[in-house]
Amino acid sequence: SSPHLVQVRERIRINGQPISRELFSKYFWLVYNRLEETKDPVHASMPAYFRFLTIMAFHVFLQEKVDLAVVEVGIGGAYDCTNIIRAPVVCGVSSLGIDHTSILGDTLEKIAWQKGGIFKPGVPAFTVAQPERPLEVLRDRALEREVSCVAEGWMGCGVRHGRGLSLLSPQCPLYLCPELDAFEGDHQALQLGLAGAHQRSNAALALQLARTWLQRRGCQGLEELQEVLPLTELVGRPVPLAPTFQPTDAMIQGLRDTEWLGRTQVLPRGPVTWYLDGAHTTSSIQACVRWFRQAALHRDKPHDGSEVRVLLFNATGDRDTAALLKLLVPCHFDYAVFCPNFTEVSVASNADQQNFNVTLENALTRCLENQRTWTRLLEEKGGQDPWLQTPLRAGGLLQPAPSRGTLLLVPPAPRPLNSPALVFPCLAQALRWVAQGRDPRLAAPTTAGAHPHPAASSGAVLLREASAVSVLVTGSLHLVGGVLRLLDPALSQ
């Protein structure tokens, strides 16, 4: 899976656990040295970061003799380096979203074409509810598997099944997962370990993928998938609906016990509650907002009503941050804090989270743009929401203090309390300012390191005196990973 949050070893897991440091080191150097010995002597090329880790993961799984490998594509699918698996047991495509547009295309149809590139002849595939046109693109990509195989004279696909070999037709049967409710029937509602309504479609997809694997292993008590002719269309539905089934006890427990850091994760720390979600697309930010508003609503409210809400945000790549930030405005944050994904100003000691493609200057420039965007959005909304008493002025004042390693950008305002957007150069400084010493895992900001600007000072007073502080961290999985590294040092061990 990718990306990792805190340590690179998270990407390669066996039985749910990241491989040990010893195994990672052993296989890293084994693969690296073998590639070094056999690389093209003229071009002297080595695989890039993600490609190297993909090769290494395959080698680890083969050497450790795993029974089943679950492989998540990196970007897209058709041209992703994970897509060299010729005959997987089953393929799945989750909910589509606009992301990596410079690589995958700027429409859901183009992205669906890329995702459908993982479909293979004779291998069943599943997807969840999608908009009509992208779903049709996925269907067409599945049908292409048959056409291309026939053109190449391909007659059958051998898949090991029990003790013998079974032949499958050269089509790629694509099915639409029923809603999770359909698996519950008259039984008790299925409980999910991951919060958020959007996780229900992920759970339905997981059930179908797991069931297909169990069928291929010849497990008893699981009826075969209904065969549907490749050109058959159900009324009003371009892709046939997969049959439902009664989940086994192990499946029910699996859904209930599933944990995945950085996705709809809540970390209560006394008066400070951290809400972590690595959403970074329009659709995932919308889901994040629904989850956050619901989760924050159900937490105990302070009797005096003195709750302060803080947004900690960053986005990377070619994402439309203005569109993402606009979706977050209705959450009514008292402060928005922007900072790069670097845990410290100097990242030399943190190799797992070092990004050689982005300089601190470039990352800060992006944060300043986000700060200006947020200020503009609040200004546009100011006349509608009573919580924002005075319209804000666009623009900002850059105030560096190199001797203390601090940097803060706040828009000028007649009253400090009406300056709710701040920029810090690293996560450590941002988290210390937000927590104000009230999270036992974070040191309080020192007097020498506190920024003198009145907006920062007034906000610090409110944060120290509030009965409850709710912090939503979103916009980037790398941002969430950096926050987790600081909030839970044990994850770095």
C-alpha angles and dihedrals in degrees: 000000000000149000108021118222105209110352131026090229088074089076094066113049133170118197088354096303127106110250115262124266088249094054092044092052093045095052095037093060093039092056094038094052093045091052091045090054095048104035122122106281092209101049095025091208127170126190116270120250100275094039092051092051090048092053089046092050092053090049092049092050092049095046094045090047098228117190094221134013121202109202123193116200118239104221125354109329114240095074098021114124091235088065095085092094102112101192114022118174094241140346130217135193117196127201112318122235138175107264140132088021094171088062106028103030135262101267133065089239092058091045091048089055090055093046092049088058089087092065113112134198112270093004118117116234132196134197137176131237109309135172111280101255097045089047089054089051090054090049091051091049089053091051090050089064089066095044094050092047094050090048089055093048092250111164107177147350120236115217122175110242118177109310098336141049124258126199120225127200115260093251129100106230108213120197134186115230115237116235115277090249088068090064093054099061111163091335129098117291115270112252119218125209089210116070125224132074090250090066090069093074089047089053092050090052091048091053092054094047092048093047092051090052091050090050091053090052089055096244112175124242097036113110118221120261113266109258112238122189111247094243097041115118125190117224109288092351123099092196124048118246115247115237118257124232141185108272115234121242089256091054092049091050091045093055091046096048099042114128128181119173118232096024116103088328123165122202112185112199108174110280091356119075119187119207111196125191126153094212111153107160131071094254095044093047089052089052090046092053092051091049095045095048091048095044094046090047093057096049119097110273121220112255093232092050093234099144121150119202120205129188117207108192143171134154131192140196123022096328122140097242093179090061091048094048092049089060090054097053095085090063088077100226117191091206135019116202121195125192140147121266091256112116091208134016086249110050097178092108094051107065095165092063100034116121114197092186095067128054123210089245093055092045092050091049088056090050092051089052090051090049091053091047092052091048090051092048091052091047090054090048095042096094092054105045120063091203090073103061103182129034111249125235117240118237130050148231119242112213114179122183105187094179090064096032092237131135126179132176120194130162114247113254135170090240122037094221089065092063103087101160122083136170126209127185096232143013096251092061093042094051093046090053093048095046097041091200094305095111107074091213092059126064117234116254109264122237090243092053098043113109114242096218109117093230091060092044096048091047090051090055092052092047092049094048100040117108090220135018118197116194123190113198112193148128099080137039088215089056091051090048092054091049092049090051090057098039096045111028090178088076089068094057 
